[in-house]
């Protein structure tokens, strides 16, 4: 399955917004993601894509836009 | 024998300048002398913990040996095994000294614990974080010498900012190139001078000149509703101003000094008084502490709760964890009713804040959002924060129970 499509689906479920049109927007600055959302994202990545990310690997500045999250997921898959 | 509070007076800064100069010239020429860095660290540690405070110095040395044994032992263990109970035991053991220091005054009539020393609460964060990242496998290359440098890095030893092992190690192992380092010197010097303004002028005025007078007035105006009076209100703002300028000033000294040593210690404050809500406030106030709590308590608890499906709804998980997180922060400040109430207050504030943000998102069309609402939000947040600092200050304890 396409990782990018899956990640975007997870993000749109989590934030209630379609983020595919703003792939470089900072999700934390816009308030769409917070710590709670980050953890939900990590758990979804685990269950949908089998990607294991420990919480201490989650450096916010590396996960703050849809593009970065997709890139992270692709590199870890 | 000479002894100082870190960044306490002009002599300390003069000594700092003299001690840092050879180190700075070294970095400009692309060299770090480990020996020299270690020597000046020891020198400033002796200034802080020696002389009449030698008992604190002994407590520090025993504490450090204890934490080295724990983190090193766990790092060796973790290479072969990964059991949950062993991890929990290690974390509990690493915060045991801090727990004793915090609980002792509450059970022994305000007597300070013998094993306490300036900075014990801040060092505990660094040790616990090292253990947690070792468990996660993100910290693979634990080195005793790096851990010692990280724990005993003298600019931040007494009250933070709370750095992270891997971030510190990356800075420490490299020498910034000349252009970058010149920029760091410029920033470092500016931070230190803004720190002078904050700590020695503004905090001095609010904390040393104004606050004692307001406290006397507040104590003399007791008798009204809950012993409250206008001087109490004045004290609330004065205390908040002092707390901010004193701690932000100290933090600027610590970060500035780190920069001069070629280490980019993270900033502790980012214009907290312009936060439009409490959640944003905690992204701007005592940042290295609140982010530590976010990363090592909040996110981990949420992760655990959700993985084990403890609560049905994500919002319940978030709310319960907010309260636990801020209560732990309250206890960390000290075991008194006002610190714990302060933690609870912020936990509840975060829960309400999240509920409001969800409501606002749902009714985006009908809720106005403009310059006026923005100013109102900032005003409301700042006042809520000041009120929480009034609780934190302990003045209510004096008004009601003394």
Coordinates of C-alpha atoms in Angstrom, one line a residue:
Chain A
X1 CA 0.0 0.0 0.0
X2 CA 1.1 3.5 -0.8
X3 CA 2.7 5.0 2.4
X4 CA 2.0 8.6 1.4
X5 CA -1.7 7.9 0.9
X6 CA -1.9 6.1 4.2
X7 CA -0.1 8.8 6.1
X8 CA -2.3 11.5 4.6
X9 CA -5.4 9.4 5.5
X10 CA -4.2 9.1 9.1
X11 CA -3.5 12.9 9.3
X12 CA -6.9 13.8 7.9
X13 CA -8.6 11.5 10.4
X14 CA -6.6 12.9 13.3
X15 CA -6.9 16.6 12.5
X16 CA -10.3 16.6 10.8
X17 CA -8.7 18.5 8.0
X18 CA -7.5 17.5 4.5
X19 CA -3.8 18.4 4.7
X20 CA -2.9 17.2 1.2
X21 CA -3.1 20.8 -0.2
X22 CA -0.7 22.2 2.4
X23 CA 2.1 19.7 2.6
X24 CA 4.6 22.2 4.1
X25 CA 2.4 23.8 6.7
X26 CA 3.5 23.5 10.3
X27 CA 0.8 21.3 11.9
X28 CA 1.9 22.3 15.4
X29 CA 1.8 26.0 14.8
X30 CA -1.6 25.8 13.2
X31 CA -2.9 23.8 16.2
X32 CA -3.9 20.8 14.1
X33 CA -1.4 18.6 16.0
X34 CA -0.4 18.6 19.7
X35 CA 1.3 16.1 22.0
X36 CA -1.8 14.0 22.1
X37 CA -2.2 14.0 18.3
X38 CA 1.5 13.1 18.0
X39 CA 1.0 10.0 20.1
X40 CA -2.1 9.0 18.2
X41 CA -0.1 9.5 15.0
X42 CA 2.7 7.2 16.3
X43 CA 0.2 4.5 17.3
X44 CA -1.6 4.7 13.9
X45 CA 1.7 4.4 12.1
X46 CA 2.3 1.3 14.1
X47 CA -1.0 -0.3 13.5
X48 CA -1.5 0.7 9.8
X49 CA 2.1 0.5 8.5
X50 CA 3.9 -1.5 11.2
X51 CA 6.3 1.3 11.8
X52 CA 7.7 1.4 15.4
X53 CA 8.7 4.8 16.6
X54 CA 9.7 5.1 20.3
X55 CA 8.5 8.4 21.9
X56 CA 12.0 9.6 22.4
X57 CA 12.6 9.3 18.6
X58 CA 9.8 11.8 18.1
X59 CA 11.7 15.1 17.7
X60 CA 9.0 17.6 17.0
X61 CA 11.0 19.7 14.5
X62 CA 11.4 16.6 12.3
X63 CA 7.7 15.7 12.3
X64 CA 6.0 19.1 12.0
X65 CA 4.7 19.2 8.4
X66 CA 2.8 16.5 6.3
X67 CA 5.8 16.3 3.9
X68 CA 8.2 15.6 6.8
X69 CA 5.9 13.0 8.3
X70 CA 5.6 11.2 5.0
X71 CA 9.3 11.3 4.5
X72 CA 9.9 9.9 8.1
X73 CA 7.3 7.2 7.5
X74 CA 8.9 6.2 4.2
X75 CA 12.4 6.1 5.7
X76 CA 11.3 4.0 8.7
X77 CA 9.1 1.5 6.7
Chain B
X1 CA 37.3 30.7 51.3
X2 CA 35.5 32.3 48.3
X3 CA 32.1 31.0 47.7
X4 CA 29.3 32.1 45.3
X5 CA 25.8 31.7 44.2
X6 CA 26.1 31.0 40.5
X7 CA 25.9 34.3 38.6
X8 CA 25.3 36.0 42.0
X9 CA 27.6 39.0 41.9
X10 CA 30.1 41.0 39.7
X11 CA 33.1 39.0 41.0
X12 CA 31.6 35.8 39.7
X13 CA 31.2 37.3 36.3
X14 CA 34.8 38.7 36.3
X15 CA 36.1 35.2 37.2
X16 CA 33.9 33.7 34.5
X17 CA 35.3 36.1 31.9
X18 CA 38.9 35.4 32.8
X19 CA 38.3 31.6 32.9
X20 CA 36.4 31.5 29.6
X21 CA 38.9 33.6 27.6
X22 CA 41.5 30.9 26.9
X23 CA 38.7 28.5 26.1
X24 CA 37.1 30.9 23.6
X25 CA 40.4 31.6 21.9
X26 CA 40.8 27.8 21.6
X27 CA 37.4 27.4 19.9
X28 CA 38.2 30.2 17.5
X29 CA 41.2 28.3 16.4
X30 CA 39.2 25.1 16.1
X31 CA 40.3 23.4 19.3
X32 CA 38.6 22.2 22.4
X33 CA 40.8 21.4 25.4
X34 CA 39.0 18.7 27.4
X35 CA 41.5 19.2 30.2
X36 CA 41.0 22.9 30.4
X37 CA 37.2 22.6 30.2
X38 CA 37.3 20.0 33.0
X39 CA 39.5 22.2 35.2
X40 CA 37.3 25.3 34.9
X41 CA 34.2 23.2 35.6
X42 CA 35.8 21.9 38.7
X43 CA 36.9 25.4 39.7
X44 CA 33.4 26.8 39.4
X45 CA 31.8 23.8 41.0
X46 CA 34.1 24.3 44.0
X47 CA 33.2 28.0 44.1
X48 CA 29.5 26.9 44.3
X49 CA 29.7 23.9 46.5
X50 CA 32.8 24.4 48.5
X51 CA 33.8 26.4 51.6
X52 CA 31.0 26.8 54.1
X53 CA 28.7 24.8 51.8
X54 CA 31.1 21.8 51.7
X55 CA 28.3 19.4 53.0
X56 CA 26.4 20.2 49.8
X57 CA 29.6 19.4 47.8
X58 CA 29.9 16.0 49.5
X59 CA 26.2 15.4 48.8
X60 CA 26.7 16.3 45.1
X61 CA 29.7 13.9 44.7
X62 CA 27.8 11.0 46.3
X63 CA 24.7 11.8 44.2
X64 CA 26.7 11.9 41.0
X65 CA 28.5 8.6 41.8
X66 CA 25.1 7.0 42.5
X67 CA 23.6 8.2 39.2
X68 CA 26.6 7.2 37.2
X69 CA 26.3 3.7 38.7
X70 CA 22.6 3.5 37.8
X71 CA 22.8 4.9 34.3
X72 CA 26.0 2.9 33.4
X73 CA 24.6 -0.2 35.0
X74 CA 21.4 0.1 33.1
X75 CA 23.2 0.9 29.8
X76 CA 25.2 -2.3 30.2
X77 CA 22.1 -4.3 31.2
X78 CA 20.0 -2.9 28.3
X79 CA 22.5 -4.2 25.7
X80 CA 21.4 -7.8 26.6
X81 CA 17.9 -7.5 28.1
X82 CA 14.9 -5.3 28.2
X83 CA 12.5 -6.0 31.0
X84 CA 9.9 -3.6 32.1
X85 CA 10.2 -4.1 35.9
X86 CA 14.0 -3.5 35.7
X87 CA 13.4 -0.3 33.8
X88 CA 10.9 1.0 36.3
X89 CA 13.1 0.0 39.2
X90 CA 16.0 1.9 37.7
X91 CA 13.9 5.0 37.2
X92 CA 12.5 4.9 40.7
X93 CA 16.0 4.5 42.1
X94 CA 17.2 7.4 40.1
X95 CA 14.6 9.7 41.5
X96 CA 14.9 8.3 45.0
X97 CA 17.4 11.0 46.2
X98 CA 15.2 13.8 44.8
X99 CA 12.1 12.3 46.4
X100 CA 13.8 12.1 49.8
X101 CA 15.0 15.8 49.4
X102 CA 11.4 16.9 48.5
X103 CA 9.6 14.9 51.2
X104 CA 11.9 15.5 54.1
X105 CA 10.9 19.2 54.8
X106 CA 7.2 18.2 54.7
X107 CA 7.6 15.5 57.4
X108 CA 10.4 17.0 59.4
X109 CA 9.0 20.5 60.2
X110 CA 10.8 22.2 57.4
X111 CA 14.1 20.6 58.1
X112 CA 16.2 20.3 54.8
X113 CA 17.4 16.9 53.9
X114 CA 21.1 16.2 54.5
X115 CA 21.5 14.7 51.0
X116 CA 20.2 17.8 49.3
X117 CA 22.3 20.3 47.3
X118 CA 21.6 23.2 44.9
X119 CA 20.5 21.7 41.6
X120 CA 19.5 18.2 42.7
X121 CA 16.0 18.6 41.1
X122 CA 17.5 19.6 37.8
X123 CA 20.1 16.9 37.7
X124 CA 17.5 14.3 38.3
X125 CA 15.7 15.2 35.0
X126 CA 18.9 14.6 33.1
X127 CA 19.6 11.2 34.7
X128 CA 16.0 10.0 34.3
X129 CA 16.0 11.1 30.7
X130 CA 19.2 9.3 30.0
X131 CA 17.7 6.1 31.4
X132 CA 14.5 6.4 29.4
X133 CA 16.3 7.0 26.1
X134 CA 18.6 4.1 26.8
X135 CA 15.5 1.9 27.2
X136 CA 14.0 3.2 24.0
X137 CA 17.2 2.3 22.2
X138 CA 17.6 5.9 21.0
X139 CA 20.6 6.4 23.2
X140 CA 22.9 3.5 22.2
X141 CA 26.4 4.8 22.9
X142 CA 26.4 5.7 26.6
X143 CA 29.7 7.0 27.8
X144 CA 30.5 7.6 31.5
X145 CA 32.7 10.6 30.7
X146 CA 30.1 12.3 28.5
X147 CA 27.5 11.6 31.1
X148 CA 29.7 13.3 33.8
X149 CA 30.3 16.3 31.5
X150 CA 26.5 16.5 30.8
X151 CA 25.5 16.3 34.4
X152 CA 28.3 18.6 35.8
X153 CA 28.2 21.2 33.0
X154 CA 28.7 24.1 35.4
X155 CA 26.7 26.9 33.6
X156 CA 23.4 25.0 34.0
X157 CA 24.0 22.8 37.0
X158 CA 22.0 24.8 39.6
X159 CA 18.7 25.5 37.9
X160 CA 18.9 24.4 34.3
X161 CA 18.0 24.9 31.4
X162 CA 17.5 21.1 31.3
X163 CA 19.5 19.9 28.3
X164 CA 19.2 16.4 26.6
X165 CA 22.1 13.9 26.6
X166 CA 22.2 13.4 22.9
X167 CA 21.9 17.1 22.0
X168 CA 24.6 18.0 24.5
X169 CA 26.9 15.3 23.3
X170 CA 26.5 16.4 19.7
X171 CA 27.6 19.9 20.6
X172 CA 30.3 18.7 22.9
X173 CA 31.9 16.4 20.5
X174 CA 32.3 19.1 17.8
X175 CA 33.9 22.5 17.6
X176 CA 31.7 25.1 15.9
X177 CA 33.4 26.7 12.8
X178 CA 34.7 30.2 13.2
X179 CA 31.7 32.0 11.6
X180 CA 29.2 30.1 13.6
X181 CA 31.1 30.5 16.8
X182 CA 31.4 34.3 16.3
X183 CA 27.6 34.4 15.9
X184 CA 27.3 32.4 19.1
X185 CA 29.7 34.8 21.0
X186 CA 27.6 37.7 19.8
X187 CA 24.4 36.0 21.0
X188 CA 25.9 34.8 24.2
X189 CA 27.2 38.3 25.2
X190 CA 23.8 39.8 24.4
X191 CA 22.0 37.2 26.5
X192 CA 24.2 37.9 29.4
X193 CA 23.6 41.7 29.2
X194 CA 19.9 41.3 28.9
X195 CA 20.2 38.9 31.9
X196 CA 21.9 41.8 33.9
X197 CA 18.9 44.0 33.1
X198 CA 16.4 41.3 34.1
X199 CA 18.1 39.9 37.2
X200 CA 20.0 42.8 38.7
X201 CA 17.7 45.7 37.9
X202 CA 14.1 44.5 37.3
X203 CA 14.1 41.4 39.5
X204 CA 15.9 43.4 42.2
X205 CA 13.3 46.2 42.0
X206 CA 10.3 43.9 42.1
X207 CA 11.6 41.2 44.3
X208 CA 13.9 43.0 46.8
X209 CA 12.4 46.6 47.0
X210 CA 8.7 46.3 46.2
X211 CA 7.7 42.8 47.3
X212 CA 8.5 42.9 51.0
X213 CA 6.5 46.1 51.4
X214 CA 3.5 44.7 49.6
X215 CA 3.8 41.6 51.8
X216 CA 3.7 43.6 55.0
X217 CA 0.7 45.6 53.6
X218 CA -1.1 42.4 52.6
X219 CA -0.5 40.9 56.1
X220 CA -1.8 44.1 57.8
X221 CA -4.9 44.2 55.6
X222 CA -6.2 40.8 56.7
X223 CA -9.8 40.4 57.9
X224 CA -11.8 40.8 54.7
X225 CA -13.2 38.1 52.5
X226 CA -10.6 35.3 52.7
X227 CA -8.1 37.8 53.9
X228 CA -7.9 39.2 50.4
X229 CA -7.2 42.9 49.8
X230 CA -5.7 45.2 47.2
X231 CA -2.1 44.7 48.4
X232 CA -2.6 41.0 47.8
X233 CA -3.5 41.9 44.2
X234 CA -0.4 44.1 44.0
X235 CA 1.7 41.3 45.5
X236 CA 0.4 38.9 42.9
X237 CA 1.6 41.0 39.9
X238 CA 4.8 42.0 41.7
X239 CA 5.6 38.4 42.5
X240 CA 4.9 37.3 38.9
X241 CA 7.2 40.0 37.6
X242 CA 9.9 39.1 40.0
X243 CA 9.6 35.3 39.3
X244 CA 9.8 36.0 35.5
X245 CA 12.7 38.5 35.6
X246 CA 14.7 36.5 38.1
X247 CA 14.4 33.2 36.4
X248 CA 14.5 34.4 32.8
X249 CA 17.6 36.5 33.9
X250 CA 19.3 33.5 35.4
X251 CA 18.4 31.4 32.3
X252 CA 19.9 34.0 30.0
X253 CA 23.2 33.9 32.0
X254 CA 23.2 30.1 31.8
X255 CA 22.4 30.0 28.1
X256 CA 24.8 32.9 27.3
X257 CA 27.7 31.2 29.2
X258 CA 27.0 27.9 27.4
X259 CA 27.1 29.7 24.0
X260 CA 30.5 31.2 24.9
X261 CA 31.6 27.6 25.6
X262 CA 30.4 26.5 22.2
X263 CA 27.3 24.6 23.6
X264 CA 23.9 25.6 22.4
X265 CA 21.9 25.0 25.6
X266 CA 18.2 25.4 24.7
X267 CA 16.4 28.6 25.7
X268 CA 14.0 28.6 28.7
X269 CA 11.7 31.5 27.9
X270 CA 10.1 32.7 24.7
X271 CA 8.0 35.8 25.4
X272 CA 5.6 34.0 27.7
X273 CA 3.4 37.0 28.4
X274 CA 2.1 37.1 24.9
X275 CA 0.6 33.6 25.0
X276 CA -3.1 33.6 23.9
X277 CA -3.9 30.5 26.0
X278 CA -2.5 28.3 28.8
X279 CA -1.3 25.6 26.4
X280 CA 0.7 28.1 24.4
X281 CA 2.0 29.5 27.7
X282 CA 3.6 26.2 28.6
X283 CA 5.4 26.3 25.2
X284 CA 6.9 29.6 26.2
X285 CA 7.5 29.5 30.0
X286 CA 10.3 27.4 31.6
X287 CA 10.4 25.6 28.2
X288 CA 13.0 23.0 29.0
X289 CA 11.0 21.9 32.1
X290 CA 7.6 21.8 30.4
X291 CA 9.0 20.0 27.3
X292 CA 10.7 17.5 29.6
X293 CA 7.3 16.9 31.2
X294 CA 5.7 16.7 27.8
X295 CA 8.2 14.2 26.3
X296 CA 8.9 12.0 29.3
X297 CA 5.7 12.1 31.3
X298 CA 2.7 13.3 29.2
X299 CA 3.5 11.6 25.9
X300 CA 4.7 8.4 27.5
X301 CA 1.6 8.1 29.7
X302 CA -0.7 8.9 26.8
X303 CA 1.1 6.3 24.7
X304 CA 0.7 3.7 27.5
X305 CA -3.0 4.5 28.2
X306 CA -3.9 4.4 24.5
X307 CA -2.0 1.2 23.8
X308 CA -3.7 -0.6 26.6
X309 CA -7.0 1.1 25.9
X310 CA -7.4 2.3 29.4
X311 CA -9.9 5.0 28.5
X312 CA -12.5 4.8 25.7
X313 CA -12.2 8.3 24.4
X314 CA -8.9 10.1 23.4
X315 CA -10.1 13.3 25.1
X316 CA -10.5 11.4 28.4
X317 CA -7.0 10.1 28.0
X318 CA -5.6 13.6 27.3
X319 CA -7.5 15.1 30.3
X320 CA -6.5 12.5 32.8
X321 CA -2.9 12.8 31.7
X322 CA -2.9 16.6 31.8
X323 CA -3.9 16.4 35.5
X324 CA -1.4 13.7 36.4
X325 CA 1.4 15.6 34.5
X326 CA 0.8 18.9 36.2
X327 CA 0.3 17.3 39.6
X328 CA 3.7 15.7 39.3
X329 CA 5.1 19.1 38.3
X330 CA 3.5 20.5 41.5
X331 CA 5.0 17.8 43.7
X332 CA 8.3 18.3 42.0
X333 CA 8.3 22.0 43.2
X334 CA 7.9 20.8 46.7
X335 CA 5.4 18.9 49.0
X336 CA 3.3 21.8 50.2
X337 CA -0.4 22.4 49.7
X338 CA 0.3 25.5 47.5
X339 CA 2.7 23.9 45.1
X340 CA 0.3 20.9 44.6
X341 CA -2.7 23.3 44.2
X342 CA -0.7 25.2 41.7
X343 CA -0.1 22.0 39.7
X344 CA -3.8 21.0 39.9
X345 CA -4.8 24.5 38.8
X346 CA -2.7 24.3 35.7
X347 CA -3.9 20.7 35.0
X348 CA -7.5 21.9 35.2
X349 CA -6.7 25.0 33.1
X350 CA -5.2 22.8 30.4
X351 CA -8.3 20.5 30.4
X352 CA -10.6 23.5 30.1
X353 CA -8.4 25.1 27.4
X354 CA -8.5 22.0 25.3
X355 CA -12.3 21.8 25.6
X356 CA -12.5 25.4 24.5
X357 CA -10.2 24.8 21.5
X358 CA -12.4 21.9 20.4
X359 CA -15.5 23.9 20.8
X360 CA -14.0 26.8 18.9
X361 CA -12.9 24.5 16.1
X362 CA -16.5 23.1 15.8
X363 CA -18.1 26.5 15.8
X364 CA -15.5 28.3 13.7
X365 CA -18.1 30.4 11.8
X366 CA -20.0 31.7 14.8
X367 CA -17.0 32.7 17.1
X368 CA -15.4 36.0 16.2
X369 CA -11.6 36.0 15.8
X370 CA -10.0 39.4 15.5
X371 CA -7.5 41.8 17.0
X372 CA -9.7 42.5 20.0
X373 CA -10.4 38.8 20.8
X374 CA -6.6 38.2 20.5
X375 CA -5.8 41.0 23.0
X376 CA -8.5 39.8 25.3
X377 CA -7.1 36.2 25.1
X378 CA -3.6 37.4 26.0
X379 CA -4.9 39.5 28.8
X380 CA -7.0 36.7 30.3
X381 CA -4.1 34.2 30.0
X382 CA -1.6 36.5 31.6
X383 CA -4.0 37.1 34.6
X384 CA -4.8 33.5 35.0
X385 CA -1.0 32.8 35.1
X386 CA -0.4 35.6 37.6
X387 CA -3.2 34.1 39.8
X388 CA -1.6 30.7 39.6
X389 CA 1.7 32.4 40.7
X390 CA -0.1 33.9 43.7
X391 CA -1.0 30.4 44.8
X392 CA 2.6 29.3 44.0
X393 CA 4.1 32.1 46.0
X394 CA 2.9 30.8 49.3
X395 CA 1.5 34.2 50.4
X396 CA -1.9 32.6 50.9
X397 CA -0.3 30.1 53.3
X398 CA 1.1 33.1 55.3
X399 CA -2.2 35.0 55.1
X400 CA -4.4 32.1 56.2
X401 CA -2.2 30.0 58.5
X402 CA 0.4 32.2 60.1

